[in-house]
PDB file of C-alpha atoms in Angstrom:
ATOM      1  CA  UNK A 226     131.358 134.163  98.143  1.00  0.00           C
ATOM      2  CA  UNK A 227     132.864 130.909  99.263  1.00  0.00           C
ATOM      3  CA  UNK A 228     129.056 129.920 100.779  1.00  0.00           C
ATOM      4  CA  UNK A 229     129.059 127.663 103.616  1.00  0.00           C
ATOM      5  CA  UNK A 230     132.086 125.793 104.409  1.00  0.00           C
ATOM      6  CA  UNK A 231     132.267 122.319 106.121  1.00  0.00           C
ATOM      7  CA  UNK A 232     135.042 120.135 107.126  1.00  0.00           C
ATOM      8  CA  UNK A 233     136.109 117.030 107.433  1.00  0.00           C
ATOM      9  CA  UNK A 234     133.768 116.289 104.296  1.00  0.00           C
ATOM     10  CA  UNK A 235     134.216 112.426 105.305  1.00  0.00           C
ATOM     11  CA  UNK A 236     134.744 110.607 108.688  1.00  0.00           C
ATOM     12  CA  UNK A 237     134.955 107.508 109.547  1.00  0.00           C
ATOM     13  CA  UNK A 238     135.744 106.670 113.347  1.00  0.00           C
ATOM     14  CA  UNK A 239     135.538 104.151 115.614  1.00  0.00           C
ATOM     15  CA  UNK A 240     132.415 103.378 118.324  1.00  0.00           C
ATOM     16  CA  UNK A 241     133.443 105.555 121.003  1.00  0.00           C
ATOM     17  CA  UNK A 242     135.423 108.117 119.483  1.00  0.00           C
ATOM     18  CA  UNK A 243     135.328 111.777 120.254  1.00  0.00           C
ATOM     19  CA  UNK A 244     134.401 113.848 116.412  1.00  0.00           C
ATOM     20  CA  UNK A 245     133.483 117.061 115.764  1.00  0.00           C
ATOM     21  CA  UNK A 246     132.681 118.515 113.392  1.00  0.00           C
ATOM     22  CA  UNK A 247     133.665 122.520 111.735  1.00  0.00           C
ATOM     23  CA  UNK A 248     131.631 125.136 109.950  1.00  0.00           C
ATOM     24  CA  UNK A 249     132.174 128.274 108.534  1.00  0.00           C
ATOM     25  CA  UNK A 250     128.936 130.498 108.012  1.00  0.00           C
ATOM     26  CA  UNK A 251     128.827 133.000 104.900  1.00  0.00           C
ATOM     27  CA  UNK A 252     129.680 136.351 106.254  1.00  0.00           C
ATOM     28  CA  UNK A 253     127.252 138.350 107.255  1.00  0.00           C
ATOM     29  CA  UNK A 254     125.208 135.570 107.845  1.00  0.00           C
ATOM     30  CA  UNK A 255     124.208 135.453 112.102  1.00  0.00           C
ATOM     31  CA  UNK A 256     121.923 132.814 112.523  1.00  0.00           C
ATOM     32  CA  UNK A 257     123.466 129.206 112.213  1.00  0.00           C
ATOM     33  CA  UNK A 258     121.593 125.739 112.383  1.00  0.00           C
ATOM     34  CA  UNK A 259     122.969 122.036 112.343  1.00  0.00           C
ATOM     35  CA  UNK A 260     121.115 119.275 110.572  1.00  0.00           C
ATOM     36  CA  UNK A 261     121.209 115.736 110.403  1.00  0.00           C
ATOM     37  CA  UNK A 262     120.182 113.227 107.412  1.00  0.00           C
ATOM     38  CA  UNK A 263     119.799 109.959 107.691  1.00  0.00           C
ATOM     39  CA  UNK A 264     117.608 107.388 105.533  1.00  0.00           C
ATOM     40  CA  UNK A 265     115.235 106.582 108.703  1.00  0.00           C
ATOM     41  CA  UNK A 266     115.007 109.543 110.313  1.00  0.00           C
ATOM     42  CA  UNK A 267     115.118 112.034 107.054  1.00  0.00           C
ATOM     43  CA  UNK A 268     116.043 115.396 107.879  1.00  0.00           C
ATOM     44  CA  UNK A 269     116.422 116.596 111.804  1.00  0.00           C
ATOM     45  CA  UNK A 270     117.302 120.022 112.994  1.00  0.00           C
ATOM     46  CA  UNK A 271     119.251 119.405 115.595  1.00  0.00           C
ATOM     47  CA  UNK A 272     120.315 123.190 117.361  1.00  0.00           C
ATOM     48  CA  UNK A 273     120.450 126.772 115.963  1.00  0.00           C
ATOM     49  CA  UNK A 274     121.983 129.846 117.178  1.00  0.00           C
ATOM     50  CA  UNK A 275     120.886 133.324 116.362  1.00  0.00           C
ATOM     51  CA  UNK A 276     123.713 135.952 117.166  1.00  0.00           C
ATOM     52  CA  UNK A 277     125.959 133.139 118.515  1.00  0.00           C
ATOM     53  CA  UNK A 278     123.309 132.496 120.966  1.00  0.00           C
ATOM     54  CA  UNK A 279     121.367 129.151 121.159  1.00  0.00           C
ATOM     55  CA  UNK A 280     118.169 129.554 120.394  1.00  0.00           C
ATOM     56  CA  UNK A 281     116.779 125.960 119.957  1.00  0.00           C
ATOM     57  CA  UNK A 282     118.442 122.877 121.158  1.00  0.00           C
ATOM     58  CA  UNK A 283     115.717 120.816 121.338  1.00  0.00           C
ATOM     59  CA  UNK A 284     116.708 118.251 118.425  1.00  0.00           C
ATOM     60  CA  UNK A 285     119.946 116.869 120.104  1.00  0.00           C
ATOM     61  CA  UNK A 286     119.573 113.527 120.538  1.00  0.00           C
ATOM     62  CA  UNK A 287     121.751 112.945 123.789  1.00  0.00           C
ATOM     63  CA  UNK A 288     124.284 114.527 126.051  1.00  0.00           C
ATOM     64  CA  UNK A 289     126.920 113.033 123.584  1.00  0.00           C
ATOM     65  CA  UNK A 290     126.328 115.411 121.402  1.00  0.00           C
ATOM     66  CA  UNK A 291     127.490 119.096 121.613  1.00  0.00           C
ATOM     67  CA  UNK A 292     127.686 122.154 119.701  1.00  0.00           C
ATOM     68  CA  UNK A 293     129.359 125.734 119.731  1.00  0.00           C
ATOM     69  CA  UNK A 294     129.648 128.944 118.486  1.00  0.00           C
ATOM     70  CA  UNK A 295     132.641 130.663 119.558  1.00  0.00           C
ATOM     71  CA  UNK A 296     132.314 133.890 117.136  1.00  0.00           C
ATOM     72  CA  UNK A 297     130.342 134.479 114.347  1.00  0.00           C
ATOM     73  CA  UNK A 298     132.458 132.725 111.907  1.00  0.00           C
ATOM     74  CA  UNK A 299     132.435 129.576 113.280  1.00  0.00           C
ATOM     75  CA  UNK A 300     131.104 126.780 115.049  1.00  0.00           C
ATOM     76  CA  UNK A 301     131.989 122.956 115.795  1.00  0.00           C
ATOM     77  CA  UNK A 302     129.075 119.999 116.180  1.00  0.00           C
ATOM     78  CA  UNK A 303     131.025 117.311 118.914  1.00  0.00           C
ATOM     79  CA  UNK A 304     130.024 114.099 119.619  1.00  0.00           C
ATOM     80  CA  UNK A 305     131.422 112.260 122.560  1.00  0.00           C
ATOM     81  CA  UNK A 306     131.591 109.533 122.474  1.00  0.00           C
ATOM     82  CA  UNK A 307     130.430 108.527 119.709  1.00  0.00           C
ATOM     83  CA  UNK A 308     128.429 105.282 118.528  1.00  0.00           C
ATOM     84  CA  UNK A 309     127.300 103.403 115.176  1.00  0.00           C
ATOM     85  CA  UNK A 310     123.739 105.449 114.977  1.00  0.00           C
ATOM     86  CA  UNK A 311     125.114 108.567 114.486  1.00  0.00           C
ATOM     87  CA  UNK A 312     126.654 107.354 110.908  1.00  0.00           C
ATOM     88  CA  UNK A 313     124.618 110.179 109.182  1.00  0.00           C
ATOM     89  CA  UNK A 314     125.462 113.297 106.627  1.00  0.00           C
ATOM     90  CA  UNK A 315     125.387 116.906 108.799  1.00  0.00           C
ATOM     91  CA  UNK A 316     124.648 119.775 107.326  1.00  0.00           C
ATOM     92  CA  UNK A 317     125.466 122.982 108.400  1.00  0.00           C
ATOM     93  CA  UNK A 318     123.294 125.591 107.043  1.00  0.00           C
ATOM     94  CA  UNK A 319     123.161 130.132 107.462  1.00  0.00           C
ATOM     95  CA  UNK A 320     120.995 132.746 107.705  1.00  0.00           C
ATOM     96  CA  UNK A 321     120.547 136.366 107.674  1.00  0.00           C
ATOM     97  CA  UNK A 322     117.759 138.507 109.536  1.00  0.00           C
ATOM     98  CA  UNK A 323     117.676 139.916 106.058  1.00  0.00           C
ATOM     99  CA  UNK A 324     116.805 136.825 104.187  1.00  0.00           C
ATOM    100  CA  UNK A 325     114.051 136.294 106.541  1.00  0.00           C
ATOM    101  CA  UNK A 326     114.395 132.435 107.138  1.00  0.00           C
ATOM    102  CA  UNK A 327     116.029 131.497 104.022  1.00  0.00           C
ATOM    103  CA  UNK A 328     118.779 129.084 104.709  1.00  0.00           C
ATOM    104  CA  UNK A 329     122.365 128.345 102.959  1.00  0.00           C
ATOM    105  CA  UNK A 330     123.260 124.615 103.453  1.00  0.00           C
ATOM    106  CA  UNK A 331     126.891 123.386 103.499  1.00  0.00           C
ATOM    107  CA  UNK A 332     127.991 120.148 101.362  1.00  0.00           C
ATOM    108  CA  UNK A 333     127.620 118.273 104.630  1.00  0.00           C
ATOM    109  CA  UNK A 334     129.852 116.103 106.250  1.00  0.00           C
ATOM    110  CA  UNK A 335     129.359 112.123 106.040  1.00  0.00           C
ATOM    111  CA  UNK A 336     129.983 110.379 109.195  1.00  0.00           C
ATOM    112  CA  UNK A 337     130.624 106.654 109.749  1.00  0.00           C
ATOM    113  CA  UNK A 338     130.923 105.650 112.974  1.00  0.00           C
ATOM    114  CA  UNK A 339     131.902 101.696 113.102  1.00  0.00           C
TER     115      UNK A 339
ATOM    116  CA  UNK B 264     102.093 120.218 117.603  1.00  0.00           C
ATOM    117  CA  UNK B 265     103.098 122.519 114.857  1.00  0.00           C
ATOM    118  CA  UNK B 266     104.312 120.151 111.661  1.00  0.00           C
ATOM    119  CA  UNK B 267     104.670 120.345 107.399  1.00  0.00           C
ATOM    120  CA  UNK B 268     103.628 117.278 105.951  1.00  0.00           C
ATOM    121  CA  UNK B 269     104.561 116.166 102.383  1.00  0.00           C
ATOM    122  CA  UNK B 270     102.026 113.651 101.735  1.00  0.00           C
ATOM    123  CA  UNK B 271     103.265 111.896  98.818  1.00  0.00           C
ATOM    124  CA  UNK B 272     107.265 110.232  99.030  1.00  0.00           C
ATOM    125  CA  UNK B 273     107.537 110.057  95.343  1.00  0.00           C
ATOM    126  CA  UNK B 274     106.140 111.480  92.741  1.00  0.00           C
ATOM    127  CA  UNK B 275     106.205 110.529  88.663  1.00  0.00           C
ATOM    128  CA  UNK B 276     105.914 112.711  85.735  1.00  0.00           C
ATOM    129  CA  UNK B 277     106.897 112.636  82.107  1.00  0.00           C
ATOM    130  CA  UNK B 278     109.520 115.041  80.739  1.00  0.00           C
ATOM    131  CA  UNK B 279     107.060 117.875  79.679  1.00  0.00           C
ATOM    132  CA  UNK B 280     104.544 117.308  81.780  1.00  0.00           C
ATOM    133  CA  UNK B 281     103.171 120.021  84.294  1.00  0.00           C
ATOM    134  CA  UNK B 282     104.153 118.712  88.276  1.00  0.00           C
ATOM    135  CA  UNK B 283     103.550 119.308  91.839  1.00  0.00           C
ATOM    136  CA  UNK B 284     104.819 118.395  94.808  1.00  0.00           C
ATOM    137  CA  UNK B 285     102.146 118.427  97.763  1.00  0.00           C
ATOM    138  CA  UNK B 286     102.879 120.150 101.086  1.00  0.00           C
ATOM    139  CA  UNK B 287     100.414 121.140 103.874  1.00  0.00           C
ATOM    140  CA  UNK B 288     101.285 122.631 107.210  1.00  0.00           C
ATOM    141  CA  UNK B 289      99.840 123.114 110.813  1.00  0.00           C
ATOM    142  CA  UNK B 290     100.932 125.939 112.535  1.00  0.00           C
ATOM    143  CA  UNK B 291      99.745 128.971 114.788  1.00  0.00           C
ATOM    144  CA  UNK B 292     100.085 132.311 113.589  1.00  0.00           C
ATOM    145  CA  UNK B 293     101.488 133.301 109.791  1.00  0.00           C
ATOM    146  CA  UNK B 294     104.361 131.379 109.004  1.00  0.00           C
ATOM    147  CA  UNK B 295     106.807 131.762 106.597  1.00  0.00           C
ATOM    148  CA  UNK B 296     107.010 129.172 103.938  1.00  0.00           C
ATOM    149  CA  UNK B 297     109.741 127.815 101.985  1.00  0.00           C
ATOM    150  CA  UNK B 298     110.829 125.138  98.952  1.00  0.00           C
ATOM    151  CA  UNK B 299     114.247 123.694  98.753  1.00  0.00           C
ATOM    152  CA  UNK B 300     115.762 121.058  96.341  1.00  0.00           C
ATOM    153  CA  UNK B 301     118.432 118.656  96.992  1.00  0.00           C
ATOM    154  CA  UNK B 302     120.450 116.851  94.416  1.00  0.00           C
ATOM    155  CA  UNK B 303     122.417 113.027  95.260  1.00  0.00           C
ATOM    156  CA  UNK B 304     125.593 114.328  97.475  1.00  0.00           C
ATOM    157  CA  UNK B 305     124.661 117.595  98.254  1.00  0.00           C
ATOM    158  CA  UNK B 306     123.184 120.410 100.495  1.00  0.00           C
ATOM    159  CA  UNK B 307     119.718 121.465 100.433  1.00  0.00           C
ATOM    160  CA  UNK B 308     119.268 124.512  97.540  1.00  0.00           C
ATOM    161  CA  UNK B 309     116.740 127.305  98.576  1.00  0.00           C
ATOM    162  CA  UNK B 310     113.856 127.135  95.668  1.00  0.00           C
ATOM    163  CA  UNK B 311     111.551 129.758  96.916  1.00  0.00           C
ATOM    164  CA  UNK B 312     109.679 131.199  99.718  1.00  0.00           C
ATOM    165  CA  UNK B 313     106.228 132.646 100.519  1.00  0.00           C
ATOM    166  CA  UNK B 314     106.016 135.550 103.319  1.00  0.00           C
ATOM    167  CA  UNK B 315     103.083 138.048 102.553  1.00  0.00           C
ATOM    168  CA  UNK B 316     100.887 138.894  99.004  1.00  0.00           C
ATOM    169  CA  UNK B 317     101.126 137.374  96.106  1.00  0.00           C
ATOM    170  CA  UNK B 318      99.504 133.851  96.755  1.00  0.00           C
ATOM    171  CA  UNK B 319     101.770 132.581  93.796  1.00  0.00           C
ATOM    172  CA  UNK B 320     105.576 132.802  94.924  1.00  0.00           C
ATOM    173  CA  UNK B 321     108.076 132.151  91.381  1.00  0.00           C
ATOM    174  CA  UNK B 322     111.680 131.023  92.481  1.00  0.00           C
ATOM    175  CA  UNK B 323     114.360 129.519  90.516  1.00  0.00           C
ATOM    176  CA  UNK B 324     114.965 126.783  87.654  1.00  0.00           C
ATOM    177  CA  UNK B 325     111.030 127.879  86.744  1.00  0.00           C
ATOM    178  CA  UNK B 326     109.669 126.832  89.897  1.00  0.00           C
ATOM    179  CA  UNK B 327     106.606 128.443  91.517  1.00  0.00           C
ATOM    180  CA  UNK B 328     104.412 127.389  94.232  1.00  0.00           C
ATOM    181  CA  UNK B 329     100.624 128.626  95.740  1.00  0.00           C
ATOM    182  CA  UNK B 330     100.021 129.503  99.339  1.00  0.00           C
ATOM    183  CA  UNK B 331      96.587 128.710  99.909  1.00  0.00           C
ATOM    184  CA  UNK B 332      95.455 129.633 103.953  1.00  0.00           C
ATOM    185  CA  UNK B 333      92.359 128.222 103.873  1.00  0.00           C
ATOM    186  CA  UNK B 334      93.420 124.979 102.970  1.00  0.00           C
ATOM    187  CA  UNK B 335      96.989 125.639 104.867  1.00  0.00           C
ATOM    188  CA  UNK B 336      98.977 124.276 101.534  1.00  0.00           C
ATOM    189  CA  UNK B 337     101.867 125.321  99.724  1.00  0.00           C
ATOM    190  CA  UNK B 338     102.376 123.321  96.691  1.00  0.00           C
ATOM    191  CA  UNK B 339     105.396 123.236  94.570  1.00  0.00           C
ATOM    192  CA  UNK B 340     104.382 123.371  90.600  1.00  0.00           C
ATOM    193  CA  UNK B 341     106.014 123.730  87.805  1.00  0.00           C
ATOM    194  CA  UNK B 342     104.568 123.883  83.714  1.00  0.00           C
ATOM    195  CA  UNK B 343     106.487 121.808  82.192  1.00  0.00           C
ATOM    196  CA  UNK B 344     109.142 119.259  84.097  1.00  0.00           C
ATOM    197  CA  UNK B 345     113.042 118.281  82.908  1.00  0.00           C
ATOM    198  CA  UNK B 346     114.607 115.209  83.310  1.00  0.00           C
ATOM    199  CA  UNK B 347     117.360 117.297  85.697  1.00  0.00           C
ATOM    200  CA  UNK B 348     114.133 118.373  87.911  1.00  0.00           C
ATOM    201  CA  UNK B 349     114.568 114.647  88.829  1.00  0.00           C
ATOM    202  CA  UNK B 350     115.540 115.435  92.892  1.00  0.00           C
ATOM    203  CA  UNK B 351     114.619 115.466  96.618  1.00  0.00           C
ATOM    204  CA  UNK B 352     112.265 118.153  97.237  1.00  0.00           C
ATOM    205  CA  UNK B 353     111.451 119.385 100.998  1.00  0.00           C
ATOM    206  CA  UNK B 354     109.008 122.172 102.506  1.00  0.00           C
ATOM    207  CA  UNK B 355     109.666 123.829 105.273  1.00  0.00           C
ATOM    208  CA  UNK B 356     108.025 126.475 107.613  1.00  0.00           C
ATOM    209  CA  UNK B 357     109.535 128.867 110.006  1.00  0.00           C
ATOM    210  CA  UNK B 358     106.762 129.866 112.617  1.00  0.00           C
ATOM    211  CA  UNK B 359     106.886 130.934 116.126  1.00  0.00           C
ATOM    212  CA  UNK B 360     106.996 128.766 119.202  1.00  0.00           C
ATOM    213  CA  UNK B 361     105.457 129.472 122.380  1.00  0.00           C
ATOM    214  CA  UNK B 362     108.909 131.003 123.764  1.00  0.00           C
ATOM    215  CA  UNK B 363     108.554 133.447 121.100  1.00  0.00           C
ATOM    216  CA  UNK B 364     111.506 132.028 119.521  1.00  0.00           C
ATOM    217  CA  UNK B 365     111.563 131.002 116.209  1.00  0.00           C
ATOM    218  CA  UNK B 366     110.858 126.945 114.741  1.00  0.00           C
ATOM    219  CA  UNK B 367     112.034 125.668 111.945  1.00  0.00           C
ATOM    220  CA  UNK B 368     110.024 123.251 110.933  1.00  0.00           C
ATOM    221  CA  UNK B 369     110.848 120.816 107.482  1.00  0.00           C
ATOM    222  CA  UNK B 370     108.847 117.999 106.286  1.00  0.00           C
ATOM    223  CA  UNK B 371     110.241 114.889 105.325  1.00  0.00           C
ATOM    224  CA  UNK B 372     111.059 115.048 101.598  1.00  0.00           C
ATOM    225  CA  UNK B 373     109.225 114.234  98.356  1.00  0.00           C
ATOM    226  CA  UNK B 374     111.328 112.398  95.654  1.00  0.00           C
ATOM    227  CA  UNK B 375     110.502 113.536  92.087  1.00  0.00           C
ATOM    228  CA  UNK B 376     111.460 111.744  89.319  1.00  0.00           C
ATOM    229  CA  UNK B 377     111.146 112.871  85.927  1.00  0.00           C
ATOM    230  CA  UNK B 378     110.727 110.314  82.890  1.00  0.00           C
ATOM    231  CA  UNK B 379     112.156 110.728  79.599  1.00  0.00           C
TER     232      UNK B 379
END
């Protein structure tokens, strides 16, 4: 199994550029969540979605910030626009109703936003 | 509010030494409780997880960790530590909110370093 796939694995963008970010969940896997690290702020969950369904949103930051789950094998993170503070790693991480709250984290994706 | 706290942002221990990482929560109901392990440039690695029995949960890389519910803890131990145990360690809880949905809850990290 591939695990959880992430891409870009770097970006670096401008203050007020649109990103977004991709992942691909391990199959079989139906419950998705999107994480952000930063020094300050440590770890944040920021949404997850259970059957492609949000579930818990209540760790986005702002209206800039968006996220997606088309079908069950992916899902994009968007920021818009975006602004120095969100320079962070995001990690996508996946779940199964099997593994009963165990999560799979991606390699994360390392934002700079200058 | 429900919440994990890791009391302790670092912790010290010689190469052979036992270790553990501290972790106490505060949530309703019976919560499901986890240990994960993160390594410089990467993802979070699942250690081990507590959901019902056994008060003593063993994971990988000779982990284990004790649910206590009286004292609401769940500390990460192991017998003797390695030099590449040196990492970020994090606890985290899944419980239920009062939408009946479930939280994820993680607490802010406990950095272990190992000494030769």
């Amino acid at each position: 199994d591939a695990g959880v796939i992430q891409s870009p694995r770097h970006e670096v963008t401008e203050m007020g550029q649109e990103v977004t970010l991709r992942c691909k969940p391990i199959s079989g896997h139906n419950s998705l969540f999107w994480y952000r690290q930063t020094m300050m702020r440590g770890l944040e969950l920021l949404i997850y979605f259970n059957n492609n369904v949000p579930i818990d949103d209540s760790g986005m930051p702002e209206d800039r910030f968006s996220a997606k789950m088309p079908n069950a094998s992916f899902s994009t993170l968007k920021i818009q626009p975006s602004e120095p503070r969100d320079s962070a790693v995001y990690f996508c991480a996946t779940s199964s109703d099997r593994l009963r709250g165990e999560q799979y984290f991606g390699p994360g994706t390392r934002l700079t936003v200058t | 509010a429900q919440s994990v706290a890791q009391p302790e942002d670092q912790v010290n221990v010689a190469e052979g030494n036992p270790l553990t990482v501290k972790c106490t929560y505060s949530v309703s109901g019976n919560p499901y409780l986890f240990w994960y392990v993160q390594y410089p440039n990467r993802g979070l690695q699942f250690l081990l997880k507590y959901i019902t029995g056994d008060n003593l949960v063993k994971g990988s890389y000779g982990f284990e960790a004790e649910f206590n519910k009286s004292q609401t803890s769940f500390h990460l131990k192991k017998p003797s530590a390695l030099v590449s145990d040196s990492a970020l360690y994090f606890c985290a809880v899944r419980a239920i909110s009062t939408s009946g949905t479930y939280k994820y809850i993680f607490g802010t990290g406990t950095r272990l370093k190992v000494l030769a």
